[in-house]
């Protein structure tokens, strides 16, 4: 059978509580949007017979938009604004419409429910189990929510917020803003449209993947070509292998029956291996890591540093970013913990910042010596640690594996200064300059 297309929410019962000497300070979450329709029309003809129109979008069809209620020259008091009630209906090419039809790439009712459940799992974990967040949100400065400027990520984030802080648990004056950036400033995924050098590199790696993996797909032609108009299945085929995988995974997520060949693990594994290489092999190189994920990690590191520097004067506790599969694969690959699997819907990467509390004992002599000798930061103040989690599992970062670079006996807790040092290596000194088509000689770092 094909792998489940949707990640499980936080596994509350099996969440590994940190050692008692560590106190949680801040949580950064990067979550893929919920289930959506395919981004293209594929496998609709005989004998695959997948639907061309997906009717899974009934929930979001009633809209209430803020509109100006003023005529020109009238008082500009905001209270004069009004609300327009409307219904959104997808019109088909022939002018016909069916209630509940989805647009291509649209978050579905299934995706709304899974992201709402994801938000509820955040509430269960960080409020009810750990007592880290307040039960009721009274001040919006304790939370930070950001989305890419794509409807499915924005709507996913709205569902997550409603699960984390439903209306009954959110003070009327604590309306948290949803931050969004202009396309040129976006860093919640590898922004190739604003970085020509990254675009060139990624195209090159995709072409290399086609050369390297098309032959591995040839044995599947006898099974699959009949479903794609007699065409061979290839990384750079028509349709592309990535598009076929996208459609199959979306169908499985919505319990739409796919041809039996696409339910064979051996078939899907071969396609996935080729597609993952096409999209993410570049993140094995330092230059793609810098240009693709460097700015995102820099944002993360700077917010953690601000929390460390200001302590309780910085009220920000949780940051939730609604993003895409490419961001999760980019992050995990950049930090050398990618599992070479396409990230499922609602999968997330979490970074938790911990402080070693006073009176909890000192690190061993060897541990302290090694830390001071391997780190440019010679602070004798409180110790801080970062734990990365993905798919309900702790990630053991290779950069933190050596003795003295993590909490003694707990390699999943990376020393903040070690994590910070690696992020600094990955941060472009001049992103725009490095993004020029020729790049900068030596920009790839070590």
CSV table of N, CA, C and O in Angstrom, one decimal, residues 287-351:
chain,number,residue,atom,x,y,z
A,287,UNK,N,26.2,25.5,-1.0
A,287,UNK,CA,25.7,26.7,-1.7
A,287,UNK,C,24.2,26.7,-1.7
A,287,UNK,O,23.5,27.7,-1.4
A,288,UNK,N,23.5,25.5,-2.1
A,288,UNK,CA,22.1,25.5,-2.1
A,288,UNK,C,21.5,25.6,-0.7
A,288,UNK,O,20.5,26.3,-0.4
A,289,UNK,N,22.2,25.1,0.3
A,289,UNK,CA,21.8,25.2,1.7
A,289,UNK,C,21.8,26.7,2.1
A,289,UNK,O,20.8,27.2,2.7
A,290,UNK,N,22.8,27.4,1.8
A,290,UNK,CA,22.9,28.8,2.1
A,290,UNK,C,21.8,29.6,1.5
A,290,UNK,O,21.1,30.4,2.1
A,291,UNK,N,21.7,29.4,0.1
A,291,UNK,CA,20.7,30.3,-0.6
A,291,UNK,C,19.3,29.8,-0.3
A,291,UNK,O,18.4,30.7,-0.4
A,292,UNK,N,19.1,28.6,-0.1
A,292,UNK,CA,17.7,28.1,0.1
A,292,UNK,C,17.2,28.2,1.5
A,292,UNK,O,16.1,28.6,1.7
A,293,UNK,N,18.0,27.8,2.5
A,293,UNK,CA,17.6,27.8,3.9
A,293,UNK,C,18.3,28.7,4.8
A,293,UNK,O,17.9,28.9,6.0
A,294,UNK,N,19.4,29.3,4.4
A,294,UNK,CA,20.2,30.1,5.2
A,294,UNK,C,19.5,31.3,5.9
A,294,UNK,O,19.6,31.5,7.1
A,295,UNK,N,18.6,32.0,5.2
A,295,UNK,CA,17.9,33.2,5.8
A,295,UNK,C,16.9,32.7,6.7
A,295,UNK,O,16.6,33.4,7.8
A,296,UNK,N,16.2,31.6,6.5
A,296,UNK,CA,15.2,31.1,7.4
A,296,UNK,C,15.9,30.7,8.7
A,296,UNK,O,15.4,31.1,9.8
A,297,UNK,N,17.0,30.0,8.7
A,297,UNK,CA,17.7,29.6,9.9
A,297,UNK,C,18.3,30.8,10.6
A,297,UNK,O,18.3,30.8,11.8
A,298,UNK,N,18.6,31.8,9.8
A,298,UNK,CA,19.1,33.0,10.5
A,298,UNK,C,18.0,33.7,11.3
A,298,UNK,O,18.2,34.1,12.4
A,299,UNK,N,16.8,33.8,10.7
A,299,UNK,CA,15.6,34.3,11.5
A,299,UNK,C,15.4,33.5,12.7
A,299,UNK,O,15.2,34.1,13.8
A,300,UNK,N,15.4,32.2,12.6
A,300,UNK,CA,15.2,31.4,13.8
A,300,UNK,C,16.3,31.6,14.9
A,300,UNK,O,16.0,31.8,16.0
A,301,UNK,N,17.5,31.6,14.5
A,301,UNK,CA,18.6,31.8,15.4
A,301,UNK,C,18.6,33.2,16.1
A,301,UNK,O,18.8,33.3,17.3
A,302,UNK,N,18.3,34.2,15.3
A,302,UNK,CA,18.2,35.6,15.9
A,302,UNK,C,17.1,35.7,16.9
A,302,UNK,O,17.2,36.3,18.0
A,303,UNK,N,15.9,35.1,16.7
A,303,UNK,CA,14.8,35.1,17.6
A,303,UNK,C,15.2,34.3,18.9
A,303,UNK,O,14.8,34.8,20.0
A,304,UNK,N,15.9,33.2,18.8
A,304,UNK,CA,16.4,32.5,19.9
A,304,UNK,C,17.4,33.3,20.7
A,304,UNK,O,17.3,33.4,22.0
A,305,UNK,N,18.3,34.0,20.0
A,305,UNK,CA,19.3,34.8,20.7
A,305,UNK,C,18.6,36.0,21.5
A,305,UNK,O,19.0,36.3,22.6
A,306,UNK,N,17.6,36.5,20.8
A,306,UNK,CA,16.8,37.6,21.5
A,306,UNK,C,16.2,37.1,22.8
A,306,UNK,O,16.2,37.8,23.8
A,307,UNK,N,15.6,35.9,22.7
A,307,UNK,CA,15.0,35.3,23.9
A,307,UNK,C,16.1,35.1,25.0
A,307,UNK,O,15.8,35.4,26.2
A,308,UNK,N,17.2,34.6,24.6
A,308,UNK,CA,18.3,34.3,25.6
A,308,UNK,C,18.8,35.6,26.2
A,308,UNK,O,19.0,35.7,27.4
A,309,UNK,N,18.9,36.7,25.4
A,309,UNK,CA,19.4,37.9,25.9
A,309,UNK,C,18.5,38.7,26.8
A,309,UNK,O,18.8,39.3,27.8
A,310,UNK,N,17.2,38.6,26.5
A,310,UNK,CA,16.2,39.4,27.2
A,310,UNK,C,15.4,38.6,28.2
A,310,UNK,O,14.7,39.2,29.1
A,311,UNK,N,15.4,37.2,28.2
A,311,UNK,CA,14.7,36.4,29.1
A,311,UNK,C,13.2,36.7,29.2
A,311,UNK,O,12.6,36.8,28.2
A,312,UNK,N,12.7,36.9,30.4
A,312,UNK,CA,11.3,37.1,30.6
A,312,UNK,C,10.8,38.4,30.0
A,312,UNK,O,9.6,38.6,29.8
A,313,UNK,N,11.7,39.3,29.7
A,313,UNK,CA,11.3,40.6,29.1
A,313,UNK,C,10.9,40.4,27.6
A,313,UNK,O,10.3,41.3,27.0
A,314,UNK,N,11.3,39.2,27.0
A,314,UNK,CA,10.8,38.8,25.7
A,314,UNK,C,9.7,37.9,25.9
A,314,UNK,O,9.9,36.7,26.3
A,315,UNK,N,8.4,38.3,25.8
A,315,UNK,CA,7.3,37.4,26.1
A,315,UNK,C,7.0,36.3,25.1
A,315,UNK,O,6.2,35.4,25.3
A,316,UNK,N,7.7,36.4,23.9
A,316,UNK,CA,7.4,35.5,22.8
A,316,UNK,C,7.7,34.0,23.1
A,316,UNK,O,8.9,33.7,23.4
A,317,UNK,N,6.7,33.1,23.1
A,317,UNK,CA,6.9,31.7,23.5
A,317,UNK,C,6.8,30.7,22.3
A,317,UNK,O,7.5,29.7,22.3
A,318,UNK,N,5.9,31.0,21.4
A,318,UNK,CA,5.7,30.0,20.3
A,318,UNK,C,5.5,30.7,19.0
A,318,UNK,O,4.9,31.8,18.9
A,319,UNK,N,6.2,30.2,18.0
A,319,UNK,CA,6.2,30.8,16.7
A,319,UNK,C,5.7,29.7,15.7
A,319,UNK,O,6.4,28.6,15.6
A,320,UNK,N,4.6,29.9,15.0
A,320,UNK,CA,4.1,28.8,14.1
A,320,UNK,C,4.2,29.4,12.7
A,320,UNK,O,3.6,30.5,12.4
A,321,UNK,N,4.9,28.7,11.8
A,321,UNK,CA,5.0,29.1,10.4
A,321,UNK,C,4.3,28.1,9.5
A,321,UNK,O,4.6,26.9,9.5
A,322,UNK,N,3.4,28.6,8.7
A,322,UNK,CA,2.6,27.7,7.8
A,322,UNK,C,3.3,27.7,6.4
A,322,UNK,O,3.4,28.8,5.8
A,323,UNK,N,3.9,26.6,6.0
A,323,UNK,CA,4.7,26.6,4.8
A,323,UNK,C,4.4,25.3,4.0
A,323,UNK,O,3.3,24.8,3.9
A,324,UNK,N,5.5,24.9,3.3
A,324,UNK,CA,5.3,23.9,2.3
A,324,UNK,C,6.3,22.7,2.5
A,324,UNK,O,7.2,22.7,3.3
A,325,UNK,N,6.0,21.6,1.7
A,325,UNK,CA,6.8,20.4,1.8
A,325,UNK,C,8.3,20.7,1.5
A,325,UNK,O,9.2,20.2,2.1
A,326,UNK,N,8.6,21.6,0.6
A,326,UNK,CA,9.9,21.9,0.2
A,326,UNK,C,10.7,22.6,1.4
A,326,UNK,O,11.9,22.4,1.5
A,327,UNK,N,10.0,23.3,2.2
A,327,UNK,CA,10.7,23.9,3.4
A,327,UNK,C,11.1,22.8,4.4
A,327,UNK,O,12.2,22.8,4.9
A,328,UNK,N,10.2,21.8,4.6
A,328,UNK,CA,10.6,20.8,5.6
A,328,UNK,C,11.7,19.9,5.1
A,328,UNK,O,12.6,19.6,5.8
A,329,UNK,N,11.6,19.6,3.8
A,329,UNK,CA,12.7,18.8,3.2
A,329,UNK,C,14.0,19.6,3.2
A,329,UNK,O,15.1,19.1,3.5
A,330,UNK,N,13.9,20.9,2.9
A,330,UNK,CA,15.1,21.7,2.9
A,330,UNK,C,15.7,21.9,4.2
A,330,UNK,O,17.0,21.8,4.4
A,331,UNK,N,14.9,22.1,5.3
A,331,UNK,CA,15.4,22.2,6.6
A,331,UNK,C,16.1,20.9,7.1
A,331,UNK,O,17.3,21.0,7.6
A,332,UNK,N,15.4,19.8,7.0
A,332,UNK,CA,16.0,18.6,7.5
A,332,UNK,C,17.2,18.2,6.7
A,332,UNK,O,18.2,17.6,7.2
A,333,UNK,N,17.2,18.4,5.4
A,333,UNK,CA,18.4,18.1,4.6
A,333,UNK,C,19.6,19.0,4.9
A,333,UNK,O,20.7,18.5,5.0
A,334,UNK,N,19.3,20.3,5.1
A,334,UNK,CA,20.4,21.2,5.4
A,334,UNK,C,21.1,20.9,6.7
A,334,UNK,O,22.3,21.1,6.9
A,335,UNK,N,20.3,20.3,7.7
A,335,UNK,CA,20.9,19.9,9.0
A,335,UNK,C,21.2,18.4,9.0
A,335,UNK,O,21.4,17.9,10.1
A,336,UNK,N,21.2,17.8,7.8
A,336,UNK,CA,21.7,16.4,7.7
A,336,UNK,C,20.8,15.4,8.4
A,336,UNK,O,21.4,14.4,8.9
A,337,UNK,N,19.5,15.6,8.5
A,337,UNK,CA,18.6,14.6,9.1
A,337,UNK,C,17.5,14.2,8.2
A,337,UNK,O,16.4,13.7,8.7
A,338,UNK,N,17.5,14.5,6.9
A,338,UNK,CA,16.4,14.2,6.0
A,338,UNK,C,16.3,12.7,5.8
A,338,UNK,O,17.3,12.0,5.7
A,339,UNK,N,15.1,12.2,5.9
A,339,UNK,CA,14.8,10.8,5.7
A,339,UNK,C,14.6,10.3,4.3
A,339,UNK,O,14.3,9.2,4.0
A,340,UNK,N,14.8,11.2,3.3
A,340,UNK,CA,14.7,11.0,1.9
A,340,UNK,C,13.3,10.5,1.5
A,340,UNK,O,13.0,9.8,0.5
A,341,UNK,N,12.3,11.0,2.3
A,341,UNK,CA,10.9,10.8,2.0
A,341,UNK,C,10.2,12.1,1.8
A,341,UNK,O,10.5,13.1,2.5
A,342,UNK,N,9.2,12.1,0.8
A,342,UNK,CA,8.5,13.4,0.6
A,342,UNK,C,7.7,13.7,1.9
A,342,UNK,O,6.9,12.9,2.4
A,343,UNK,N,7.8,14.9,2.4
A,343,UNK,CA,7.1,15.3,3.6
A,343,UNK,C,5.5,15.2,3.5
A,343,UNK,O,5.0,15.7,2.5
A,344,UNK,N,4.8,14.5,4.4
A,344,UNK,CA,3.4,14.4,4.2
A,344,UNK,C,2.7,15.7,4.6
A,344,UNK,O,3.3,16.6,5.1
A,345,UNK,N,1.4,15.7,4.2
A,345,UNK,CA,0.6,16.9,4.6
A,345,UNK,C,0.6,17.0,6.2
A,345,UNK,O,0.5,16.0,6.9
A,346,UNK,N,0.6,18.2,6.7
A,346,UNK,CA,0.6,18.6,8.1
A,346,UNK,C,1.9,18.1,8.8
A,346,UNK,O,1.9,18.1,10.1
A,347,UNK,N,2.9,17.6,8.1
A,347,UNK,CA,4.1,17.2,8.8
A,347,UNK,C,4.8,18.5,9.3
A,347,UNK,O,4.5,19.6,8.7
A,348,UNK,N,5.6,18.5,10.3
A,348,UNK,CA,6.2,19.7,10.9
A,348,UNK,C,7.6,19.4,11.4
A,348,UNK,O,7.9,18.3,11.8
A,349,UNK,N,8.4,20.5,11.3
A,349,UNK,CA,9.7,20.5,12.0
A,349,UNK,C,9.6,21.5,13.1
A,349,UNK,O,9.1,22.6,13.0
A,350,UNK,N,10.1,21.1,14.3
A,350,UNK,CA,10.0,21.9,15.5
A,350,UNK,C,11.4,22.1,16.1
A,350,UNK,O,12.2,21.1,16.2
A,351,UNK,N,11.7,23.3,16.5
A,351,UNK,CA,12.9,23.6,17.2
A,351,UNK,C,12.5,24.1,18.6
A,351,UNK,O,11.8,25.1,18.7
